[in-house]
Amino acid sequence: MSMSSSVHPLAPPELVVTGEPEDERVWVPQEENVWFRPLLLNTVQGQWCNLLRVRKSGVLSRHIHPAPVHGYVVRGSWRYLEHDWIANAGDYVFEPPGETHTLVVEGEEEMITFFNISGAMLYVDEAGAIVGHDDVFTKLDMCRAHYERCGLGAEYVEQFVR
């Protein structure tokens, strides 16, 4: 018995990947002891889904999102300096657009969180001035460069692009 597809022939293919890969090279370094694992790089809607992995304590970044962000803590915990809550393993976090927050990871354990981000991350200084940004295209470029350097080949990232 064959199964017929109900998906339009011009629709992009579905995507199923192992979240935490066995091959360490799939994790893309962002800075020392901070990596992301791309899951989806949606170039049409300006969205990306990834796992953020942190193996250090301290402030990661102060940033603002012009669109909502959804997160799910897989392992460890983190918080924002601007709030009194802590996101622990198993917690879902919704970040409304327009809020500036400072991501902090404390403790010795590894933190991994799934993030679904639309638009951009605008990095800001203490005065709120934009000092940098990330979006689906900067993430795509980071992946291509890393995968080329580590021997997977720049085209390895194409499997995550929709």
PDB file of C-alpha atoms in Angstrom:
ATOM      1  CA  MET A   1       0.000   0.000   0.000  1.00  0.00           C
ATOM      2  CA  SER A   2       1.512   3.311  -0.988  1.00  0.00           C
ATOM      3  CA  MET A   3       0.899   6.527   0.844  1.00  0.00           C
ATOM      4  CA  SER A   4       0.042   9.577  -1.199  1.00  0.00           C
ATOM      5  CA  SER A   5       1.313  12.927  -0.102  1.00  0.00           C
ATOM      6  CA  SER A   6      -1.084  15.716   0.748  1.00  0.00           C
ATOM      7  CA  VAL A   7       1.727  18.255   0.525  1.00  0.00           C
ATOM      8  CA  HIS A   8       1.808  20.594  -2.435  1.00  0.00           C
ATOM      9  CA  PRO A   9       4.588  19.637  -4.883  1.00  0.00           C
ATOM     10  CA  LEU A  10       6.192  23.084  -4.551  1.00  0.00           C
ATOM     11  CA  ALA A  11       6.273  22.960  -0.747  1.00  0.00           C
ATOM     12  CA  PRO A  12       9.697  22.430   0.813  1.00  0.00           C
ATOM     13  CA  PRO A  13      10.366  18.946   2.157  1.00  0.00           C
ATOM     14  CA  GLU A  14       9.761  18.072   5.773  1.00  0.00           C
ATOM     15  CA  LEU A  15      12.745  18.120   8.101  1.00  0.00           C
ATOM     16  CA  VAL A  16      13.570  15.533  10.759  1.00  0.00           C
ATOM     17  CA  VAL A  17      16.953  15.694  12.489  1.00  0.00           C
ATOM     18  CA  THR A  18      18.417  14.431  15.751  1.00  0.00           C
ATOM     19  CA  GLY A  19      18.425  17.337  18.187  1.00  0.00           C
ATOM     20  CA  GLU A  20      21.647  16.499  19.986  1.00  0.00           C
ATOM     21  CA  PRO A  21      23.909  15.023  17.296  1.00  0.00           C
ATOM     22  CA  GLU A  22      26.565  12.401  17.942  1.00  0.00           C
ATOM     23  CA  ASP A  23      29.030  14.330  15.771  1.00  0.00           C
ATOM     24  CA  GLU A  24      30.320  17.296  17.807  1.00  0.00           C
ATOM     25  CA  ARG A  25      31.195  19.125  14.591  1.00  0.00           C
ATOM     26  CA  VAL A  26      27.502  19.860  13.991  1.00  0.00           C
ATOM     27  CA  TRP A  27      27.563  22.314  16.928  1.00  0.00           C
ATOM     28  CA  VAL A  28      28.585  25.750  15.595  1.00  0.00           C
ATOM     29  CA  PRO A  29      30.777  27.818  17.935  1.00  0.00           C
ATOM     30  CA  GLN A  30      29.452  31.288  18.763  1.00  0.00           C
ATOM     31  CA  GLU A  31      32.088  32.200  21.324  1.00  0.00           C
ATOM     32  CA  GLU A  32      34.230  30.303  23.806  1.00  0.00           C
ATOM     33  CA  ASN A  33      32.111  27.586  25.482  1.00  0.00           C
ATOM     34  CA  VAL A  34      28.949  28.670  23.600  1.00  0.00           C
ATOM     35  CA  TRP A  35      27.578  26.797  20.570  1.00  0.00           C
ATOM     36  CA  PHE A  36      24.372  26.535  18.584  1.00  0.00           C
ATOM     37  CA  ARG A  37      23.046  23.543  16.738  1.00  0.00           C
ATOM     38  CA  PRO A  38      20.935  24.616  13.736  1.00  0.00           C
ATOM     39  CA  LEU A  39      17.658  22.760  13.348  1.00  0.00           C
ATOM     40  CA  LEU A  40      15.859  25.015  10.849  1.00  0.00           C
ATOM     41  CA  LEU A  41      17.059  28.065   8.925  1.00  0.00           C
ATOM     42  CA  ASN A  42      13.927  29.551   7.369  1.00  0.00           C
ATOM     43  CA  THR A  43      15.199  32.103   4.862  1.00  0.00           C
ATOM     44  CA  VAL A  44      11.717  32.962   3.574  1.00  0.00           C
ATOM     45  CA  GLN A  45      10.273  34.024   6.935  1.00  0.00           C
ATOM     46  CA  GLY A  46      13.509  35.155   8.588  1.00  0.00           C
ATOM     47  CA  GLN A  47      13.247  32.515  11.305  1.00  0.00           C
ATOM     48  CA  TRP A  48      15.649  30.064  12.839  1.00  0.00           C
ATOM     49  CA  CYS A  49      15.298  27.225  15.313  1.00  0.00           C
ATOM     50  CA  ASN A  50      18.329  25.977  17.164  1.00  0.00           C
ATOM     51  CA  LEU A  51      19.666  24.473  20.327  1.00  0.00           C
ATOM     52  CA  LEU A  52      21.864  26.847  22.317  1.00  0.00           C
ATOM     53  CA  ARG A  53      24.527  25.034  24.359  1.00  0.00           C
ATOM     54  CA  VAL A  54      26.518  26.843  27.051  1.00  0.00           C
ATOM     55  CA  ARG A  55      29.309  25.387  29.164  1.00  0.00           C
ATOM     56  CA  LYS A  56      30.301  28.440  31.184  1.00  0.00           C
ATOM     57  CA  SER A  57      28.863  30.778  33.767  1.00  0.00           C
ATOM     58  CA  GLY A  58      28.242  34.458  33.247  1.00  0.00           C
ATOM     59  CA  VAL A  59      26.529  36.996  31.025  1.00  0.00           C
ATOM     60  CA  LEU A  60      26.101  35.825  27.431  1.00  0.00           C
ATOM     61  CA  SER A  61      24.490  38.876  25.859  1.00  0.00           C
ATOM     62  CA  ARG A  62      22.174  41.836  26.288  1.00  0.00           C
ATOM     63  CA  HIS A  63      19.755  41.894  23.383  1.00  0.00           C
ATOM     64  CA  ILE A  64      16.318  42.771  22.088  1.00  0.00           C
ATOM     65  CA  HIS A  65      14.042  40.894  19.690  1.00  0.00           C
ATOM     66  CA  PRO A  66      11.643  42.771  17.388  1.00  0.00           C
ATOM     67  CA  ALA A  67       9.520  39.591  17.142  1.00  0.00           C
ATOM     68  CA  PRO A  68       8.447  36.930  19.667  1.00  0.00           C
ATOM     69  CA  VAL A  69      10.789  34.155  20.781  1.00  0.00           C
ATOM     70  CA  HIS A  70       9.840  30.709  22.083  1.00  0.00           C
ATOM     71  CA  GLY A  71      12.210  28.639  24.193  1.00  0.00           C
ATOM     72  CA  TYR A  72      12.245  25.249  25.879  1.00  0.00           C
ATOM     73  CA  VAL A  73      14.971  24.374  28.387  1.00  0.00           C
ATOM     74  CA  VAL A  74      16.333  20.905  27.664  1.00  0.00           C
ATOM     75  CA  ARG A  75      19.086  20.851  30.297  1.00  0.00           C
ATOM     76  CA  GLY A  76      20.441  23.191  32.951  1.00  0.00           C
ATOM     77  CA  SER A  77      19.027  26.631  33.702  1.00  0.00           C
ATOM     78  CA  TRP A  78      19.350  30.304  32.806  1.00  0.00           C
ATOM     79  CA  ARG A  79      17.771  33.647  33.588  1.00  0.00           C
ATOM     80  CA  TYR A  80      17.509  37.252  32.533  1.00  0.00           C
ATOM     81  CA  LEU A  81      18.927  39.936  34.802  1.00  0.00           C
ATOM     82  CA  GLU A  82      15.774  41.993  34.213  1.00  0.00           C
ATOM     83  CA  HIS A  83      13.449  39.321  35.698  1.00  0.00           C
ATOM     84  CA  ASP A  84      13.161  37.384  38.935  1.00  0.00           C
ATOM     85  CA  TRP A  85      12.405  33.997  37.359  1.00  0.00           C
ATOM     86  CA  ILE A  86      14.817  31.210  36.442  1.00  0.00           C
ATOM     87  CA  ALA A  87      14.188  28.972  33.413  1.00  0.00           C
ATOM     88  CA  ASN A  88      14.947  25.379  34.448  1.00  0.00           C
ATOM     89  CA  ALA A  89      15.023  22.101  32.526  1.00  0.00           C
ATOM     90  CA  GLY A  90      11.505  21.371  31.293  1.00  0.00           C
ATOM     91  CA  ASP A  91      10.388  25.031  31.320  1.00  0.00           C
ATOM     92  CA  TYR A  92       8.854  26.812  28.333  1.00  0.00           C
ATOM     93  CA  VAL A  93       9.652  30.509  27.921  1.00  0.00           C
ATOM     94  CA  PHE A  94       7.773  33.033  25.786  1.00  0.00           C
ATOM     95  CA  GLU A  95       9.593  36.296  25.124  1.00  0.00           C
ATOM     96  CA  PRO A  96       7.393  39.113  23.849  1.00  0.00           C
ATOM     97  CA  PRO A  97       8.812  41.372  21.149  1.00  0.00           C
ATOM     98  CA  GLY A  98      10.467  44.615  22.111  1.00  0.00           C
ATOM     99  CA  GLU A  99      11.928  43.650  25.487  1.00  0.00           C
ATOM    100  CA  THR A 100      15.617  44.132  26.222  1.00  0.00           C
ATOM    101  CA  HIS A 101      17.051  41.368  28.360  1.00  0.00           C
ATOM    102  CA  THR A 102      20.430  40.098  29.504  1.00  0.00           C
ATOM    103  CA  LEU A 103      20.969  36.332  29.311  1.00  0.00           C
ATOM    104  CA  VAL A 104      22.879  34.846  32.242  1.00  0.00           C
ATOM    105  CA  VAL A 105      23.918  31.248  32.853  1.00  0.00           C
ATOM    106  CA  GLU A 106      25.084  30.323  36.349  1.00  0.00           C
ATOM    107  CA  GLY A 107      26.541  27.158  37.782  1.00  0.00           C
ATOM    108  CA  GLU A 108      28.839  24.479  36.479  1.00  0.00           C
ATOM    109  CA  GLU A 109      26.359  22.339  34.577  1.00  0.00           C
ATOM    110  CA  GLU A 110      25.752  22.439  30.863  1.00  0.00           C
ATOM    111  CA  MET A 111      22.766  24.446  29.643  1.00  0.00           C
ATOM    112  CA  ILE A 112      20.916  23.507  26.446  1.00  0.00           C
ATOM    113  CA  THR A 113      17.792  25.380  25.346  1.00  0.00           C
ATOM    114  CA  PHE A 114      15.720  25.092  22.175  1.00  0.00           C
ATOM    115  CA  PHE A 115      14.927  28.528  20.714  1.00  0.00           C
ATOM    116  CA  ASN A 116      12.527  29.446  17.906  1.00  0.00           C
ATOM    117  CA  ILE A 117      13.465  32.974  16.824  1.00  0.00           C
ATOM    118  CA  SER A 118      11.863  35.163  14.168  1.00  0.00           C
ATOM    119  CA  GLY A 119      13.388  38.344  12.839  1.00  0.00           C
ATOM    120  CA  ALA A 120      16.642  39.197  14.534  1.00  0.00           C
ATOM    121  CA  MET A 121      18.567  39.430  17.756  1.00  0.00           C
ATOM    122  CA  LEU A 122      19.783  42.985  18.180  1.00  0.00           C
ATOM    123  CA  TYR A 123      22.714  43.151  20.593  1.00  0.00           C
ATOM    124  CA  VAL A 124      22.680  46.337  22.669  1.00  0.00           C
ATOM    125  CA  ASP A 125      25.029  48.059  25.095  1.00  0.00           C
ATOM    126  CA  GLU A 126      24.130  49.408  28.552  1.00  0.00           C
ATOM    127  CA  ALA A 127      22.634  52.545  26.974  1.00  0.00           C
ATOM    128  CA  GLY A 128      20.456  50.508  24.590  1.00  0.00           C
ATOM    129  CA  ALA A 129      22.463  51.335  21.456  1.00  0.00           C
ATOM    130  CA  ILE A 130      22.634  48.529  18.893  1.00  0.00           C
ATOM    131  CA  VAL A 131      26.153  47.102  18.707  1.00  0.00           C
ATOM    132  CA  GLY A 132      25.509  44.043  16.531  1.00  0.00           C
ATOM    133  CA  HIS A 133      22.894  41.611  15.303  1.00  0.00           C
ATOM    134  CA  ASP A 134      22.140  38.050  14.310  1.00  0.00           C
ATOM    135  CA  ASP A 135      19.467  36.854  11.908  1.00  0.00           C
ATOM    136  CA  VAL A 136      18.840  33.744   9.823  1.00  0.00           C
ATOM    137  CA  PHE A 137      21.440  34.893   7.287  1.00  0.00           C
ATOM    138  CA  THR A 138      24.241  35.562   9.795  1.00  0.00           C
ATOM    139  CA  LYS A 139      23.477  32.141  11.325  1.00  0.00           C
ATOM    140  CA  LEU A 140      23.605  30.560   7.868  1.00  0.00           C
ATOM    141  CA  ASP A 141      26.970  32.220   7.161  1.00  0.00           C
ATOM    142  CA  MET A 142      28.357  31.092  10.538  1.00  0.00           C
ATOM    143  CA  CYS A 143      27.273  27.515   9.797  1.00  0.00           C
ATOM    144  CA  ARG A 144      28.783  27.494   6.309  1.00  0.00           C
ATOM    145  CA  ALA A 145      32.125  28.805   7.554  1.00  0.00           C
ATOM    146  CA  HIS A 146      32.271  26.410  10.515  1.00  0.00           C
ATOM    147  CA  TYR A 147      31.253  23.338   8.516  1.00  0.00           C
ATOM    148  CA  GLU A 148      33.869  24.153   5.881  1.00  0.00           C
ATOM    149  CA  ARG A 149      36.576  24.541   8.558  1.00  0.00           C
ATOM    150  CA  CYS A 150      35.674  21.356  10.436  1.00  0.00           C
ATOM    151  CA  GLY A 151      35.553  19.104   7.366  1.00  0.00           C
ATOM    152  CA  LEU A 152      31.802  18.609   6.948  1.00  0.00           C
ATOM    153  CA  GLY A 153      31.793  20.982   3.954  1.00  0.00           C
ATOM    154  CA  ALA A 154      29.969  24.304   3.612  1.00  0.00           C
ATOM    155  CA  GLU A 155      27.044  22.572   1.861  1.00  0.00           C
ATOM    156  CA  TYR A 156      26.314  20.533   5.028  1.00  0.00           C
ATOM    157  CA  VAL A 157      24.150  23.419   6.278  1.00  0.00           C
ATOM    158  CA  GLU A 158      21.817  23.209   3.258  1.00  0.00           C
ATOM    159  CA  GLN A 159      19.851  20.370   4.892  1.00  0.00           C
ATOM    160  CA  PHE A 160      18.538  22.855   7.488  1.00  0.00           C
ATOM    161  CA  VAL A 161      17.527  25.576   5.007  1.00  0.00           C
ATOM    162  CA  ARG A 162      13.904  25.976   3.998  1.00  0.00           C
TER     163      ARG A 162
END
